[in-house]
PDB file of C-alpha atoms in Angstrom:
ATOM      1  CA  UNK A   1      38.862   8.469 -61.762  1.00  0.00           C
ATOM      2  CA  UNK A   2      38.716   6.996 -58.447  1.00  0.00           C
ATOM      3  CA  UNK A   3      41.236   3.917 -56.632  1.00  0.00           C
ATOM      4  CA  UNK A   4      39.737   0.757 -56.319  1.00  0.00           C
ATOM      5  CA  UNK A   5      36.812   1.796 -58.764  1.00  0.00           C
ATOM      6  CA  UNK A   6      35.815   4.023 -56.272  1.00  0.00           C
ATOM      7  CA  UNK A   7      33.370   7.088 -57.600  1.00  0.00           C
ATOM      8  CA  UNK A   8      34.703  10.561 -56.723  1.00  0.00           C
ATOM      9  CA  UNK A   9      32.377  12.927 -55.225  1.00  0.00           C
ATOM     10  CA  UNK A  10      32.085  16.624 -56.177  1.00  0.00           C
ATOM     11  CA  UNK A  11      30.041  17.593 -53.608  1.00  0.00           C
ATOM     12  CA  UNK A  12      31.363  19.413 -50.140  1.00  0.00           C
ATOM     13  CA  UNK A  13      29.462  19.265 -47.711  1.00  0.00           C
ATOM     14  CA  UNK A  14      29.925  21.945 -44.307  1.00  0.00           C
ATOM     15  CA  UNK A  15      28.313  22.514 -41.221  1.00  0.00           C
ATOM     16  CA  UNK A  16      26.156  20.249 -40.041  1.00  0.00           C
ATOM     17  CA  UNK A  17      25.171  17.053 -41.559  1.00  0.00           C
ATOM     18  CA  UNK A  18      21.711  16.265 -42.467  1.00  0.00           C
ATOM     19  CA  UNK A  19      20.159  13.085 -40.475  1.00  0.00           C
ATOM     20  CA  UNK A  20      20.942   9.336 -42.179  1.00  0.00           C
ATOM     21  CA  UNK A  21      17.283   8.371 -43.566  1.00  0.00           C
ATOM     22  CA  UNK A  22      17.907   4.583 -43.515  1.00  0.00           C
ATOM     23  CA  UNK A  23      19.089   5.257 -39.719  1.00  0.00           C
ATOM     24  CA  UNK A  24      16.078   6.885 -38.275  1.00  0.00           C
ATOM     25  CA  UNK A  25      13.427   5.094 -36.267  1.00  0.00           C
ATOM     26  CA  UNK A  26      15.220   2.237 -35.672  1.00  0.00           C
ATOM     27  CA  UNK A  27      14.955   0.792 -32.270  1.00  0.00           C
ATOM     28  CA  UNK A  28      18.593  -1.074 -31.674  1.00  0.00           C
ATOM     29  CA  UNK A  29      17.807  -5.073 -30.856  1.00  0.00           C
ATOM     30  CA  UNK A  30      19.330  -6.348 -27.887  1.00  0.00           C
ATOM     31  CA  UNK A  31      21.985  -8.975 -28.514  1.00  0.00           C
ATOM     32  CA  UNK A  32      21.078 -12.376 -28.887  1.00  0.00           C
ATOM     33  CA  UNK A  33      23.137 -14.246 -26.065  1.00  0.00           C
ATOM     34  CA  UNK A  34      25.555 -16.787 -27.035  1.00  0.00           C
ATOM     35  CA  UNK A  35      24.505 -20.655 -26.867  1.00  0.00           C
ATOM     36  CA  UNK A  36      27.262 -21.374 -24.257  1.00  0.00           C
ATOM     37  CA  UNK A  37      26.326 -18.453 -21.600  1.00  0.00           C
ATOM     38  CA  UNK A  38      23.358 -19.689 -19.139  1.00  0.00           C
ATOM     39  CA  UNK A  39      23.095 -18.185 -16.169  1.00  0.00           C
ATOM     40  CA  UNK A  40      25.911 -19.487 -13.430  1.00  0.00           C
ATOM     41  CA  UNK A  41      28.482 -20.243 -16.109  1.00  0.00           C
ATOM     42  CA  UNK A  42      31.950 -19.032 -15.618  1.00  0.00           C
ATOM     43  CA  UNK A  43      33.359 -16.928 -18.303  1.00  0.00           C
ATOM     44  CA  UNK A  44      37.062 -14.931 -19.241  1.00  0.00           C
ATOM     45  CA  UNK A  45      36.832 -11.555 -19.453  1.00  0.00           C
ATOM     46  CA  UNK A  46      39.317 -10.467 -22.746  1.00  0.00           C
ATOM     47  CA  UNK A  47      39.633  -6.708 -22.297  1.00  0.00           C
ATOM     48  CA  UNK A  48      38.956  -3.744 -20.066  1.00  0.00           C
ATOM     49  CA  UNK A  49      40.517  -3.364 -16.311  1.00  0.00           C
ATOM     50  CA  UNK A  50      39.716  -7.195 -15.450  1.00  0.00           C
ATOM     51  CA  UNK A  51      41.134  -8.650 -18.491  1.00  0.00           C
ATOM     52  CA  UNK A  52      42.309 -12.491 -17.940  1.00  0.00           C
ATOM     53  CA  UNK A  53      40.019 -12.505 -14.952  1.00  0.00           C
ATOM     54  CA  UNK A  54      37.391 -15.434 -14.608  1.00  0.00           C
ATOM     55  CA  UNK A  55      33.553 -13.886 -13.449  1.00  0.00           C
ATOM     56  CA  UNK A  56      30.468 -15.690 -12.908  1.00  0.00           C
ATOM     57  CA  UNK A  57      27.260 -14.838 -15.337  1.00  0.00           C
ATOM     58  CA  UNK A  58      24.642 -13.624 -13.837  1.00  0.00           C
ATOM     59  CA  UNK A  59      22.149 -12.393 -16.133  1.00  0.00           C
ATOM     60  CA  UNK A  60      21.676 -10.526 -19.194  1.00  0.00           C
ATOM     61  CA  UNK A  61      20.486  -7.098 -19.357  1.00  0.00           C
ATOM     62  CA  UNK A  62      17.984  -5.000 -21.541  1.00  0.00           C
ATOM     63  CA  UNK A  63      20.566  -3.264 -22.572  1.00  0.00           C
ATOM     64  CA  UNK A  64      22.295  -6.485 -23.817  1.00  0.00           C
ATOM     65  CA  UNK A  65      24.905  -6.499 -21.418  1.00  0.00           C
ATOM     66  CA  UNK A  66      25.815  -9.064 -18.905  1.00  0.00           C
ATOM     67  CA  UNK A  67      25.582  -8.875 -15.728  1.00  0.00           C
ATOM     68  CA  UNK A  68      28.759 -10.659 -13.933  1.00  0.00           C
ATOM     69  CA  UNK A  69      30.995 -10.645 -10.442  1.00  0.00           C
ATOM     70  CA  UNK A  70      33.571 -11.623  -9.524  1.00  0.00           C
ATOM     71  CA  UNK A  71      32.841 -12.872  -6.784  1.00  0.00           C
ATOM     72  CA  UNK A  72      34.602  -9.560  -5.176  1.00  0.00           C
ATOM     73  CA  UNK A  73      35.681 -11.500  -2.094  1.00  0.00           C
ATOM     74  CA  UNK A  74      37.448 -14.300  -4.233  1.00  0.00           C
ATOM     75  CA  UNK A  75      38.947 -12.536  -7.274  1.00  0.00           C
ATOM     76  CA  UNK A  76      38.542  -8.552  -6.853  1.00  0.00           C
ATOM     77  CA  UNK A  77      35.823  -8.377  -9.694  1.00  0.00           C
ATOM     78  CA  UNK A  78      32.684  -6.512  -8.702  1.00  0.00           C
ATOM     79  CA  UNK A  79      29.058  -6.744 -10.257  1.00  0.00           C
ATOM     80  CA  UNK A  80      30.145  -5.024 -13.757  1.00  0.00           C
ATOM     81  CA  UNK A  81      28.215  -4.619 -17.184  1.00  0.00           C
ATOM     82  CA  UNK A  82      30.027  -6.724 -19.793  1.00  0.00           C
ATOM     83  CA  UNK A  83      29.726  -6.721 -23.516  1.00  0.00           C
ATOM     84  CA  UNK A  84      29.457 -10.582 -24.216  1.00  0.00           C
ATOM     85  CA  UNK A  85      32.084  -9.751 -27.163  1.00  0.00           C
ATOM     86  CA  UNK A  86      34.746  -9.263 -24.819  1.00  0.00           C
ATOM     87  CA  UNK A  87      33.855 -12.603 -22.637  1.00  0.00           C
ATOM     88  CA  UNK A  88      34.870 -16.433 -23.642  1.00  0.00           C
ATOM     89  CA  UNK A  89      32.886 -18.789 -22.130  1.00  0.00           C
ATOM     90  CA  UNK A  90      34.005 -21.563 -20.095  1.00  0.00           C
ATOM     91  CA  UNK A  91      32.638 -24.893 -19.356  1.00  0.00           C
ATOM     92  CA  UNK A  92      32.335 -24.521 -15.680  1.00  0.00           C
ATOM     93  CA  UNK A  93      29.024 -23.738 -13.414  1.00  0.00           C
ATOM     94  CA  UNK A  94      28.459 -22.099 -10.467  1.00  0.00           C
ATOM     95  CA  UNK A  95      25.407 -23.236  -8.289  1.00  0.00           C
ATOM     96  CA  UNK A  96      23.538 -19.765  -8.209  1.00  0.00           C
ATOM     97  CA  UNK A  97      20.793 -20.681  -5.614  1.00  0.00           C
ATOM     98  CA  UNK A  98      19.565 -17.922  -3.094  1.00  0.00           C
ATOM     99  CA  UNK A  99      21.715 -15.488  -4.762  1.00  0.00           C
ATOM    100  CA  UNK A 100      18.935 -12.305  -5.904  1.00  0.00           C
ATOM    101  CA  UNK A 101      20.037 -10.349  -8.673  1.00  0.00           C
ATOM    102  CA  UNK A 102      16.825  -9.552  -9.772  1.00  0.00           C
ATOM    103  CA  UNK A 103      16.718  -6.303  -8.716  1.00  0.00           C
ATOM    104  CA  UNK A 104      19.406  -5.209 -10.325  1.00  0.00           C
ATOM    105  CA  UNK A 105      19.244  -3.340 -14.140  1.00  0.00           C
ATOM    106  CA  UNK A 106      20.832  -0.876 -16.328  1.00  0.00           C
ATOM    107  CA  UNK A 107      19.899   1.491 -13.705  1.00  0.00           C
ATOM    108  CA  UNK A 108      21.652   0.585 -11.000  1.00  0.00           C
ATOM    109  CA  UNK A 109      24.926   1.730 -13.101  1.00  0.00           C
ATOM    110  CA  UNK A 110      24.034   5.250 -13.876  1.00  0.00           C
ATOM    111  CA  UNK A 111      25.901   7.999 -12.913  1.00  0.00           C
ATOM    112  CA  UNK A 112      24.700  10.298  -9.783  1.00  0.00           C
ATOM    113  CA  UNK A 113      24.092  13.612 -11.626  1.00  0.00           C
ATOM    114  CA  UNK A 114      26.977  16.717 -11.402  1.00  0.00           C
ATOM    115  CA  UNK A 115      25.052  19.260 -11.479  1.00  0.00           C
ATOM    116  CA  UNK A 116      23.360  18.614  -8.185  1.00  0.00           C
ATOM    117  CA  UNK A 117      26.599  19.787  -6.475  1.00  0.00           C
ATOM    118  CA  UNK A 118      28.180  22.973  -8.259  1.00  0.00           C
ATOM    119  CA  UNK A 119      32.102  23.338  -8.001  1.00  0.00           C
ATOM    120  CA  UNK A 120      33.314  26.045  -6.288  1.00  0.00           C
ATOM    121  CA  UNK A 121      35.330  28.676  -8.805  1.00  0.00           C
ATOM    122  CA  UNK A 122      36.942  30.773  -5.910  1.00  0.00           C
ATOM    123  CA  UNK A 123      40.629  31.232  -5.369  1.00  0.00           C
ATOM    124  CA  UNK A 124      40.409  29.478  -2.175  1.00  0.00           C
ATOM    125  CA  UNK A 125      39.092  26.313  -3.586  1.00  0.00           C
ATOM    126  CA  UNK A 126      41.299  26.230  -6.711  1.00  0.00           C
ATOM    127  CA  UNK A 127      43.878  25.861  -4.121  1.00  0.00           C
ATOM    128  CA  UNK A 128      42.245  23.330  -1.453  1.00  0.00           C
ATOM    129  CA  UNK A 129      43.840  20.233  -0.595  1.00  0.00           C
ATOM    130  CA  UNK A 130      40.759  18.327  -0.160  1.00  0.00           C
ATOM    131  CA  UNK A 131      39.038  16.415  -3.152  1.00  0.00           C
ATOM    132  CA  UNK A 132      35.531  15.656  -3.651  1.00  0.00           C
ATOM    133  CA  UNK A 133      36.013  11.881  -4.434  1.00  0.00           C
ATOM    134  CA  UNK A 134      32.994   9.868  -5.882  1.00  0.00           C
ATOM    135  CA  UNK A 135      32.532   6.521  -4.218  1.00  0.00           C
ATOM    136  CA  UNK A 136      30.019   3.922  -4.741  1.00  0.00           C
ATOM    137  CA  UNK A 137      27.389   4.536  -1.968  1.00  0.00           C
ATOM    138  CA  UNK A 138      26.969   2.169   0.981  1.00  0.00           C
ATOM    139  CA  UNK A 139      23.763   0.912   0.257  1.00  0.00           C
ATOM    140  CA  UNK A 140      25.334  -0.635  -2.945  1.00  0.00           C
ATOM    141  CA  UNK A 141      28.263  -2.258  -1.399  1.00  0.00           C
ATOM    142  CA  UNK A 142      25.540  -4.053   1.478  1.00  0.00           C
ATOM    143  CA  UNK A 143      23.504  -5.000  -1.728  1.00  0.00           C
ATOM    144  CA  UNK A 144      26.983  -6.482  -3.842  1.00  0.00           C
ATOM    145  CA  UNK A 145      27.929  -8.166  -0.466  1.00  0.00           C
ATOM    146  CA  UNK A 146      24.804 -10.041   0.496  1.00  0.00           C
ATOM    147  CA  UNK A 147      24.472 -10.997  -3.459  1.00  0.00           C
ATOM    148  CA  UNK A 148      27.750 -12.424  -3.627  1.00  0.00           C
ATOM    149  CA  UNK A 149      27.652 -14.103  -0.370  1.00  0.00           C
ATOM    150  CA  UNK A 150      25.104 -16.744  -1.208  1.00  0.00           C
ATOM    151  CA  UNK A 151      27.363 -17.064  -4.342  1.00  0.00           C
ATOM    152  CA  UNK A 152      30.051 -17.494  -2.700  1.00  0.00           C
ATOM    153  CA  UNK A 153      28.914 -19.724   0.444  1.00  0.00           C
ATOM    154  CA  UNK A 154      28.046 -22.558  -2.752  1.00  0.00           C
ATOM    155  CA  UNK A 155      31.849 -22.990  -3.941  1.00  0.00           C
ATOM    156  CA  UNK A 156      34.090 -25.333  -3.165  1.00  0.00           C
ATOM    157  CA  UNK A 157      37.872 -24.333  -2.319  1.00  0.00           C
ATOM    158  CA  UNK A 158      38.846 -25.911  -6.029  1.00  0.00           C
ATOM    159  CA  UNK A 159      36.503 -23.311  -7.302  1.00  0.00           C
ATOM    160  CA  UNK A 160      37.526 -20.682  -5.164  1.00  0.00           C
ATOM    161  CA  UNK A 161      41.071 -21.179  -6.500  1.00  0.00           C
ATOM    162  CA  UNK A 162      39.779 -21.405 -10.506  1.00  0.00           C
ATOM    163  CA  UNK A 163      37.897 -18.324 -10.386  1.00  0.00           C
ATOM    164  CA  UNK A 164      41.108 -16.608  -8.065  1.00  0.00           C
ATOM    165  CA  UNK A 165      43.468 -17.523 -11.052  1.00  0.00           C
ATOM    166  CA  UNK A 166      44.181 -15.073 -14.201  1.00  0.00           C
ATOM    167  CA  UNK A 167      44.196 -16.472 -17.669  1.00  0.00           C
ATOM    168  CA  UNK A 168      46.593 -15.754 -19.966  1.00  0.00           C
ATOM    169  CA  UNK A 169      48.374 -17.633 -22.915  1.00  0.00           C
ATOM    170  CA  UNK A 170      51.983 -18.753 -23.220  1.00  0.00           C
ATOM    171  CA  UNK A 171      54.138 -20.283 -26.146  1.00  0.00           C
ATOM    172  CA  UNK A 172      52.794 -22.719 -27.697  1.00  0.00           C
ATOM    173  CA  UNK A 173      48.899 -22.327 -26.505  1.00  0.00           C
ATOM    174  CA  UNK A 174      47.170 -21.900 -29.243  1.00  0.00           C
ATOM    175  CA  UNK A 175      43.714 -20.276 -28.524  1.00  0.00           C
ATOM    176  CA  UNK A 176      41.803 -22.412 -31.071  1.00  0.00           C
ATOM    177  CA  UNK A 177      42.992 -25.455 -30.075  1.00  0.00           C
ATOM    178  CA  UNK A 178      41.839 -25.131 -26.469  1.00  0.00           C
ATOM    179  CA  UNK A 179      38.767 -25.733 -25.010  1.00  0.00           C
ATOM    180  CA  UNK A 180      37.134 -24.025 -22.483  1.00  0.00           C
TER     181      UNK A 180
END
């Protein structure tokens, strides 16, 4: 007798599981971008480090992600992958021309490998001072600065100001009754 009409099981399974049939060989379809996002639009990013920030679309990528920024200059967001779930999208359009983000894919946001440089287990560098920080190499910054310079240059100071200010909701704002 199970809740809910539920069926109880008698089998126990331990160890390893064996593989979900109806779950191999699938290839995993990339998103289907929403009607309002077009390259150039503005959208709100709703969670993660930057939530309440406004970021300019770029693209989307294979992956399914989009590609967005800040600008970095105006409103501290960098060129980040962004799961369109998380993103409302506004009305507003930014003039995109001369700005090349071709180049950029999935790629571009992997992880250097670890393994290349093997930590030290002695005594002595248990007890250093000095951390091996990763940073995002120089070459990438150039790239994000000349990308979001010709985005940047086409913006008026009203613009500059929209995209510099957080959104949030107050009493009384109602999130379905607004339009973006």
């Amino acid at each position: 007798m199970g809740r809910a009409g539920g069926q109880i099981t008698t089998k126990k399974t331990f160890g390893k599981k064996a593989a979900n049939p109806r779950k191999s060989g699938k290839v995993q379809k990339v998103q289907k971008l929403k009607k309002q996002i077009a390259p150039g639009s503005v959208l709100i990013l709703l969670a993660g480090k930057f939530r309440g920030r406004r970021v300019v679309f770029l693209k989307q990528l294979e992956s399914g992600l989009l590609l967005v920024t800040g600008p970095f200059a105006i409103n501290g967001v960098p060129l980040r992958r962004v799961n369109q779930r998380y993103c409302i999208a506004t009305s507003t359009k930014v003039d995109l021309k001369g700005a090349d983000y071709k180049s950029i894919t999935d790629q571009y946001f992997a992880r250097e490998d670890k393994k290349a440089g093997k930590k030290d287990k002695s005594e002595g560098a248990f007890f250093s001072t000095d951390k091996a920080k990763t940073s995002i190499s120089q070459e990438k910054k150039d790239g994000q600065k000349k990308l979001e310079e010709s985005i940047a240059k086409g913006l008026s100071a009203e613009l500059k100001s929209y995209l510099k200010a957080r959104f949030s909701l107050t009493a009384n704002m109602y999130p379905h009754e607004l339009k973006f």
